[in-house]
Amino acid sequence: MTQSPRPEARAPRGFMDRRARDLAAEREILTKVSAVYEQFGFEAFDTGAFEYADALGKFLPDADRPNEGVFALQDDDEQWMALRYDLTAPLARFVAQSWETLPKPFRRYAFGTVWRNEKPGPGRYREFTQCDADTVGSARPEADAEIIALAVAGLEASGLPRDAFVLKINNRKLLNGLLATAGVADEGQKLAVLRAVDKLDRLGPDGVRLLLGEGRKDESGAFTKGAGLSVAGAEAVLAFTAAGVGGRAQTLDRLSNVIGGSAEGDEGLAELVAIDVALTSLGVAQDQAQFDPSVVRGLEYYTGAVFEAELLLQTLDEKGQPVRFGSVGGGGRYDDLVARFTGERVPATGFSFGVSRLASALRAAGRGLGAETRGPVVVICFNPDDMPHYFSVVGELRAAGIPAEVYLGSSGMKAQMKYADRRLSPAAIMLGGDEIAAGQVTIKDLDLGRALSSGVTDNAAWRAERPGQQTIARTDLVSAVRAILEARP
RNA sequence: GCCGCCCUAGCUCAGUUGGUUAGAGCGCCAGAUUGUGGCUCUGGAGGUCUCCCGUUCGAUCCGGGAGGGCGGUACCA
């Protein structure tokens, strides 16, 4: 037999192993957010992990670079398939495929894993869970307003404090109108302007001014080419992005002064007015959803309103540096996505957030599942011959709704106690020869012991005291364990 | 993708001006404690010093390349 080298035990980079604590936090988010979304009339919906690559749009694998951006492989009929990189593209495909039979507008939400084949970074993985809610088939601004209200309600339901985040709203048509007035028609130039504005929070107005004009050299000496706007054009864009201060009505007033005149800009303004009216009657407060012209959302496919859920938390990392959480989710109106399949324009709008990102935001806000996940009641194994007794105990406990297990390792008693301690078990059950003969059980309250152990200095005394330990009639097992659980939930 | 820094035990890091057996703290395992978690003490396991090529009598250390990590920048459906 040939000696093959041992594989290195490690997860692929960008892929995460998650233990009970993280999974519990994510499951809780999923449960609470789903309830809110269903209350808004959105139905649960999911698609498969793979799509045919051409359905995913711009990142078409080719023979040379089949995995650029996505994880792709060839089906046995030679068709390229790719793991979905978001939940919107599969939705567009499904809607195009099922348009005739769907109730319209189609309102759905989805939790699902998505994959991106790109360089991972801190807080950036190649596999993660997204949650999306979308309305397909309504061009009304009220559809956008409902998505915004739903996003606010969903984030709040997940446990994010109301003052820990704000939904920022903008409309692509405003900037398009502004640029049209300034004589910018080139799509590439428009995109460069969007990218420049997107960096406002990081580079500040001066850095963005450079990027709107000729370009900017950063600290490392690298040069980024600018959008090539005139000085007047750049100033107009900057004035526009600075208009988002105060309540929604004030921002609208200020915007109408800055935008003035262009047909597309006026259309965008009118949509924001309608959104404001709807939000107000839906009870979404001024400090929960604001208009902010500096919000961009990089994506090319947005055609109207865009939103971003920004975290306002100020926290410090291990080194004491302030942490910018930035955006926890975003979305907007995309009226052209279904048309890629059908040729027919179908208006759509939606919001999306990353579940693990939200979970870490909740942790930072002190609202995460702080407690470790509790272990089961552990039945100590003294002698394998007595297994039937041990299993009848866990059987009773389980039947009473109490998580329980028999220790099935091979270590001695001390190690078994340590095991139960490490699992954060509430209690250990001891059923040695003596107890079995006497029809009794010994129950050790581990929580009580944990509370007392910090004050103990002498090992012999600690062991002699046996805090929280009681030997009772076997028939009282369940009620005694239940008493321990209820005393310290 | 581009630029910079880094890679020694499970983790955090010492160290060798290139010389036989590479260390610490924490963690892990065991004993002291025949059926008891913490503290303490004692002992133990665990390393091709990231990999490959080169220079050298000799490389964990010097040079080149690759891989991985971190930071910045670009991109981000």
Tab-separated table of N, CA and C (backbone and C1' of nucleotides) in Angstrom, chain A residues 13 59 69 85-86 122 124 195 199 202 218 299 301 414 421-422 434-435 444 446 449-450 456-457 459 463 469, chain B residues 1-3 27-39 67-77:
chain	number	residue	atom	x	y	z
A	13	ARG	N	-10.142	28.291	2.913
A	13	ARG	CA	-10.214	29.673	3.358
A	13	ARG	C	-11.499	30.322	2.867
A	59	PHE	N	-21.586	37.329	-14.758
A	59	PHE	CA	-20.372	36.536	-14.599
A	59	PHE	C	-20.485	35.208	-15.327
A	69	GLY	N	-15.399	34.721	-9.933
A	69	GLY	CA	-16.492	35.294	-9.151
A	69	GLY	C	-17.457	34.273	-8.598
A	85	TYR	N	-24.769	33.328	-6.204
A	85	TYR	CA	-23.971	34.284	-5.449
A	85	TYR	C	-24.856	35.265	-4.694
A	86	ASP	N	-26.161	35.243	-4.980
A	86	ASP	CA	-27.127	36.000	-4.189
A	86	ASP	C	-28.488	35.351	-4.376
A	122	PRO	N	-11.575	39.914	6.556
A	122	PRO	CA	-12.240	39.926	7.860
A	122	PRO	C	-13.730	40.205	7.685
A	124	ARG	N	-15.637	38.746	5.791
A	124	ARG	CA	-16.031	38.467	4.396
A	124	ARG	C	-15.749	37.018	4.095
A	195	ARG	N	-19.102	55.316	-7.933
A	195	ARG	CA	-18.040	54.712	-7.122
A	195	ARG	C	-17.364	55.752	-6.244
A	199	LYS	N	-17.451	56.299	-1.714
A	199	LYS	CA	-16.305	56.348	-0.797
A	199	LYS	C	-16.346	57.559	0.117
A	202	ARG	N	-15.420	57.153	3.786
A	202	ARG	CA	-14.040	56.780	4.078
A	202	ARG	C	-13.051	57.892	3.731
A	218	ASP	N	-3.418	57.525	-3.407
A	218	ASP	CA	-3.582	57.204	-1.982
A	218	ASP	C	-2.233	57.095	-1.285
A	299	LEU	N	-24.161	48.532	-6.856
A	299	LEU	CA	-24.693	47.699	-7.913
A	299	LEU	C	-25.234	48.470	-9.099
A	301	TYR	N	-27.306	47.344	-11.213
A	301	TYR	CA	-28.640	47.007	-11.685
A	301	TYR	C	-29.765	47.800	-11.041
A	414	LYS	N	-13.416	11.539	37.372
A	414	LYS	CA	-12.985	12.936	37.404
A	414	LYS	C	-13.127	13.574	36.024
A	421	ASP	N	-18.904	19.580	33.212
A	421	ASP	CA	-18.640	20.990	33.502
A	421	ASP	C	-18.423	21.755	32.211
A	422	ARG	N	-17.633	21.166	31.318
A	422	ARG	CA	-17.288	21.846	30.078
A	422	ARG	C	-18.495	21.972	29.156
A	434	ASP	N	-23.751	1.356	44.859
A	434	ASP	CA	-24.472	1.606	46.114
A	434	ASP	C	-25.883	2.108	45.848
A	435	GLU	N	-25.958	3.135	44.972
A	435	GLU	CA	-27.269	3.722	44.689
A	435	GLU	C	-28.196	2.694	44.060
A	444	LYS	N	-25.956	15.786	41.414
A	444	LYS	CA	-25.053	16.882	41.764
A	444	LYS	C	-25.459	18.118	40.961
A	446	LEU	N	-24.563	21.120	39.324
A	446	LEU	CA	-23.297	21.683	38.840
A	446	LEU	C	-23.312	23.202	38.812
A	449	GLY	N	-22.402	24.364	42.198
A	449	GLY	CA	-20.977	24.157	42.392
A	449	GLY	C	-20.154	25.200	41.669
A	450	ARG	N	-20.564	25.529	40.447
A	450	ARG	CA	-19.843	26.543	39.682
A	450	ARG	C	-19.860	27.869	40.429
A	456	VAL	N	-13.415	28.655	46.789
A	456	VAL	CA	-12.765	27.523	47.432
A	456	VAL	C	-11.253	27.574	47.239
A	457	THR	N	-10.499	27.347	48.288
A	457	THR	CA	-9.042	27.337	48.158
A	457	THR	C	-8.454	25.972	48.483
A	459	ASN	N	-8.560	22.019	48.253
A	459	ASN	CA	-9.150	20.977	47.424
A	459	ASN	C	-9.834	19.896	48.243
A	463	ARG	N	-13.809	18.885	48.068
A	463	ARG	CA	-14.308	17.557	47.726
A	463	ARG	C	-15.152	16.968	48.852
A	469	GLN	N	-24.952	18.425	46.288
A	469	GLN	CA	-25.128	17.014	45.985
A	469	GLN	C	-26.161	16.402	46.925
B	1	G	P	-5.242	37.089	-7.600
B	1	G	O5'	-5.123	38.537	-8.254
B	1	G	C5'	-5.108	38.685	-9.659
B	1	G	C4'	-5.032	40.142	-9.990
B	1	G	C3'	-3.883	40.907	-9.335
B	1	G	O3'	-2.683	40.743	-10.070
B	1	G	C1'	-5.874	42.145	-9.111
B	2	C	P	-1.223	40.713	-9.317
B	2	C	O5'	-1.086	42.208	-8.769
B	2	C	C5'	-0.634	43.255	-9.635
B	2	C	C4'	-0.631	44.565	-8.892
B	2	C	C3'	0.287	44.628	-7.679
B	2	C	O3'	1.632	44.866	-8.036
B	2	C	C1'	-1.832	45.540	-7.123
B	3	C	P	2.833	44.269	-7.101
B	3	C	O5'	2.810	45.227	-5.825
B	3	C	C5'	3.255	46.580	-5.935
B	3	C	C4'	3.050	47.286	-4.622
B	3	C	C3'	3.704	46.635	-3.410
B	3	C	O3'	5.081	46.898	-3.315
B	3	C	C1'	1.488	47.266	-2.869
B	27	G	P	-4.452	27.232	31.617
B	27	G	O5'	-4.766	26.438	30.266
B	27	G	C5'	-5.873	26.805	29.455
B	27	G	C4'	-5.877	25.995	28.185
B	27	G	C3'	-5.952	24.486	28.358
B	27	G	O3'	-7.289	24.049	28.559
B	27	G	C1'	-4.255	25.000	26.810
B	28	C	P	-7.559	22.742	29.423
B	28	C	O5'	-6.902	21.584	28.546
B	28	C	C5'	-7.454	21.218	27.292
B	28	C	C4'	-6.654	20.094	26.683
B	28	C	C3'	-6.466	18.877	27.573
B	28	C	O3'	-7.604	18.021	27.538
B	28	C	C1'	-4.396	19.461	26.625
B	29	C	P	-8.081	17.290	28.862
B	29	C	O5'	-7.012	16.112	29.003
B	29	C	C5'	-6.957	15.065	28.048
B	29	C	C4'	-5.804	14.150	28.358
B	29	C	C3'	-5.726	13.663	29.803
B	29	C	O3'	-6.605	12.577	30.048
B	29	C	C1'	-3.598	14.410	29.127
B	30	A	P	-7.225	12.420	31.500
B	30	A	O5'	-5.975	11.939	32.376
B	30	A	C5'	-5.411	10.669	32.161
B	30	A	C4'	-4.140	10.524	32.963
B	30	A	C3'	-4.281	10.666	34.475
B	30	A	O3'	-4.783	9.489	35.080
B	30	A	C1'	-2.396	11.876	33.743
B	31	G	P	-5.544	9.601	36.476
B	31	G	O5'	-4.369	9.856	37.529
B	31	G	C5'	-3.427	8.839	37.827
B	31	G	C4'	-2.324	9.380	38.690
B	31	G	C3'	-2.750	9.948	40.046
B	31	G	O3'	-2.950	8.928	40.998
B	31	G	C1'	-1.235	11.435	39.021
B	32	A	P	-3.914	9.158	42.239
B	32	A	O5'	-3.184	10.287	43.094
B	32	A	C5'	-1.978	9.984	43.780
B	32	A	C4'	-1.462	11.220	44.485
B	32	A	C3'	-2.447	11.867	45.463
B	32	A	O3'	-2.406	11.193	46.705
B	32	A	C1'	-1.433	13.530	44.109
B	33	U	P	-3.645	11.237	47.663
B	33	U	O5'	-4.847	10.642	46.830
B	33	U	C5'	-6.092	10.274	47.453
B	33	U	C4'	-7.246	10.815	46.641
B	33	U	C3'	-7.230	10.343	45.177
B	33	U	O3'	-8.419	9.614	44.924
B	33	U	C1'	-7.528	12.724	45.342
B	34	U	P	-8.694	8.252	45.685
B	34	U	O5'	-9.407	7.320	44.607
B	34	U	C5'	-8.619	6.524	43.759
B	34	U	C4'	-9.159	5.117	43.720
B	34	U	C3'	-10.681	5.053	43.602
B	34	U	O3'	-11.009	5.124	42.236
B	34	U	C1'	-9.930	3.529	45.267
B	35	G	P	-12.326	5.123	41.640
B	35	G	O5'	-13.176	6.055	42.627
B	35	G	C5'	-13.323	7.383	42.285
B	35	G	C4'	-14.696	7.898	42.562
B	35	G	C3'	-14.790	8.620	43.898
B	35	G	O3'	-14.660	10.023	43.671
B	35	G	C1'	-16.790	7.398	43.345
B	36	U	P	-13.344	10.829	43.870
B	36	U	O5'	-13.622	12.189	43.099
B	36	U	C5'	-13.734	12.188	41.660
B	36	U	C4'	-14.601	13.352	41.286
B	36	U	C3'	-14.257	14.600	42.059
B	36	U	O3'	-14.196	15.679	41.139
B	36	U	C1'	-16.557	14.052	42.326
B	37	G	P	-13.096	16.778	41.148
B	37	G	O5'	-13.613	17.803	40.041
B	37	G	C5'	-13.446	17.506	38.641
B	37	G	C4'	-13.983	18.675	37.876
B	37	G	C3'	-13.360	19.992	38.297
B	37	G	O3'	-12.940	20.707	37.157
B	37	G	C1'	-15.724	20.097	38.390
B	38	G	P	-11.402	21.182	37.158
B	38	G	O5'	-11.470	22.522	38.040
B	38	G	C5'	-12.134	23.669	37.521
B	38	G	C4'	-12.054	24.796	38.511
B	38	G	C3'	-10.655	25.124	39.026
B	38	G	O3'	-9.951	25.948	38.130
B	38	G	C1'	-12.147	25.012	40.834
B	39	C	P	-8.377	25.733	37.927
B	39	C	O5'	-7.753	26.101	39.346
B	39	C	C5'	-7.764	27.439	39.805
B	39	C	C4'	-7.144	27.519	41.182
B	39	C	C3'	-5.720	26.992	41.297
B	39	C	O3'	-4.763	27.924	40.836
B	39	C	C1'	-7.001	26.186	43.104
B	67	G	P	1.442	30.839	-5.252
B	67	G	O5'	1.092	30.167	-3.840
B	67	G	C5'	0.508	28.876	-3.784
B	67	G	C4'	0.479	28.375	-2.356
B	67	G	C3'	-0.322	29.218	-1.370
B	67	G	O3'	-1.711	28.979	-1.444
B	67	G	C1'	1.768	28.671	-0.416
B	68	G	P	-2.726	30.159	-1.125
B	68	G	O5'	-2.617	30.367	0.448
B	68	G	C5'	-3.050	29.344	1.339
B	68	G	C4'	-2.595	29.654	2.742
B	68	G	C3'	-3.049	30.997	3.296
B	68	G	O3'	-4.385	30.989	3.752
B	68	G	C1'	-0.763	30.713	3.746
B	69	G	P	-5.229	32.347	3.726
B	69	G	O5'	-4.584	33.209	4.904
B	69	G	C5'	-4.746	32.800	6.262
B	69	G	C4'	-3.936	33.670	7.166
B	69	G	C3'	-4.292	35.150	7.164
B	69	G	O3'	-5.433	35.436	7.944
B	69	G	C1'	-1.949	34.917	7.051
B	70	C	P	-6.354	36.675	7.549
B	70	C	O5'	-5.498	37.949	7.955
B	70	C	C5'	-5.211	38.243	9.308
B	70	C	C4'	-4.253	39.399	9.405
B	70	C	C3'	-4.709	40.700	8.769
B	70	C	O3'	-5.605	41.429	9.581
B	70	C	C1'	-2.482	40.267	8.129
B	71	G	P	-6.693	42.348	8.858
B	71	G	O5'	-5.852	43.570	8.273
B	71	G	C5'	-5.363	44.578	9.139
B	71	G	C4'	-4.442	45.504	8.405
B	71	G	C3'	-5.056	46.301	7.270
B	71	G	O3'	-5.816	47.403	7.716
B	71	G	C1'	-2.970	45.459	6.588
B	72	G	P	-7.038	47.917	6.810
B	72	G	O5'	-6.347	48.575	5.535
B	72	G	C5'	-5.725	49.845	5.629
B	72	G	C4'	-4.957	50.149	4.373
B	72	G	C3'	-5.782	50.341	3.108
B	72	G	O3'	-6.402	51.617	3.047
B	72	G	C1'	-3.884	49.014	2.631
B	73	U	P	-7.710	51.841	2.174
B	73	U	O5'	-7.242	51.493	0.697
B	73	U	C5'	-6.592	52.463	-0.110
B	73	U	C4'	-6.282	51.882	-1.468
B	73	U	C3'	-7.495	51.449	-2.287
B	73	U	O3'	-8.133	52.533	-2.928
B	73	U	C1'	-5.876	49.741	-2.333
B	74	A	P	-9.678	52.469	-3.230
B	74	A	O5'	-9.763	51.418	-4.426
B	74	A	C5'	-9.261	51.765	-5.710
B	74	A	C4'	-9.291	50.565	-6.617
B	74	A	C3'	-10.656	49.914	-6.807
B	74	A	O3'	-11.463	50.607	-7.740
B	74	A	C1'	-9.041	48.252	-6.411
B	75	C	P	-13.029	50.663	-7.540
B	75	C	O5'	-13.502	49.165	-7.777
B	75	C	C5'	-13.445	48.588	-9.080
B	75	C	C4'	-13.715	47.107	-9.009
B	75	C	C3'	-15.072	46.709	-8.432
B	75	C	O3'	-16.122	46.811	-9.378
B	75	C	C1'	-13.408	45.404	-7.421
B	76	C	P	-17.506	47.430	-8.874
B	76	C	O5'	-18.093	46.301	-7.915
B	76	C	C5'	-18.688	45.117	-8.435
B	76	C	C4'	-18.818	44.068	-7.371
B	76	C	C3'	-19.879	44.304	-6.297
B	76	C	O3'	-21.183	43.997	-6.717
B	76	C	C1'	-17.869	43.660	-5.263
B	77	A	P	-22.326	45.053	-6.322
B	77	A	O5'	-23.406	45.003	-7.483
B	77	A	C5'	-23.196	44.294	-8.684
B	77	A	C4'	-24.053	43.042	-8.707
B	77	A	C3'	-24.389	42.458	-7.343
B	77	A	O3'	-25.475	43.107	-6.712
B	77	A	C1'	-23.608	40.756	-8.745
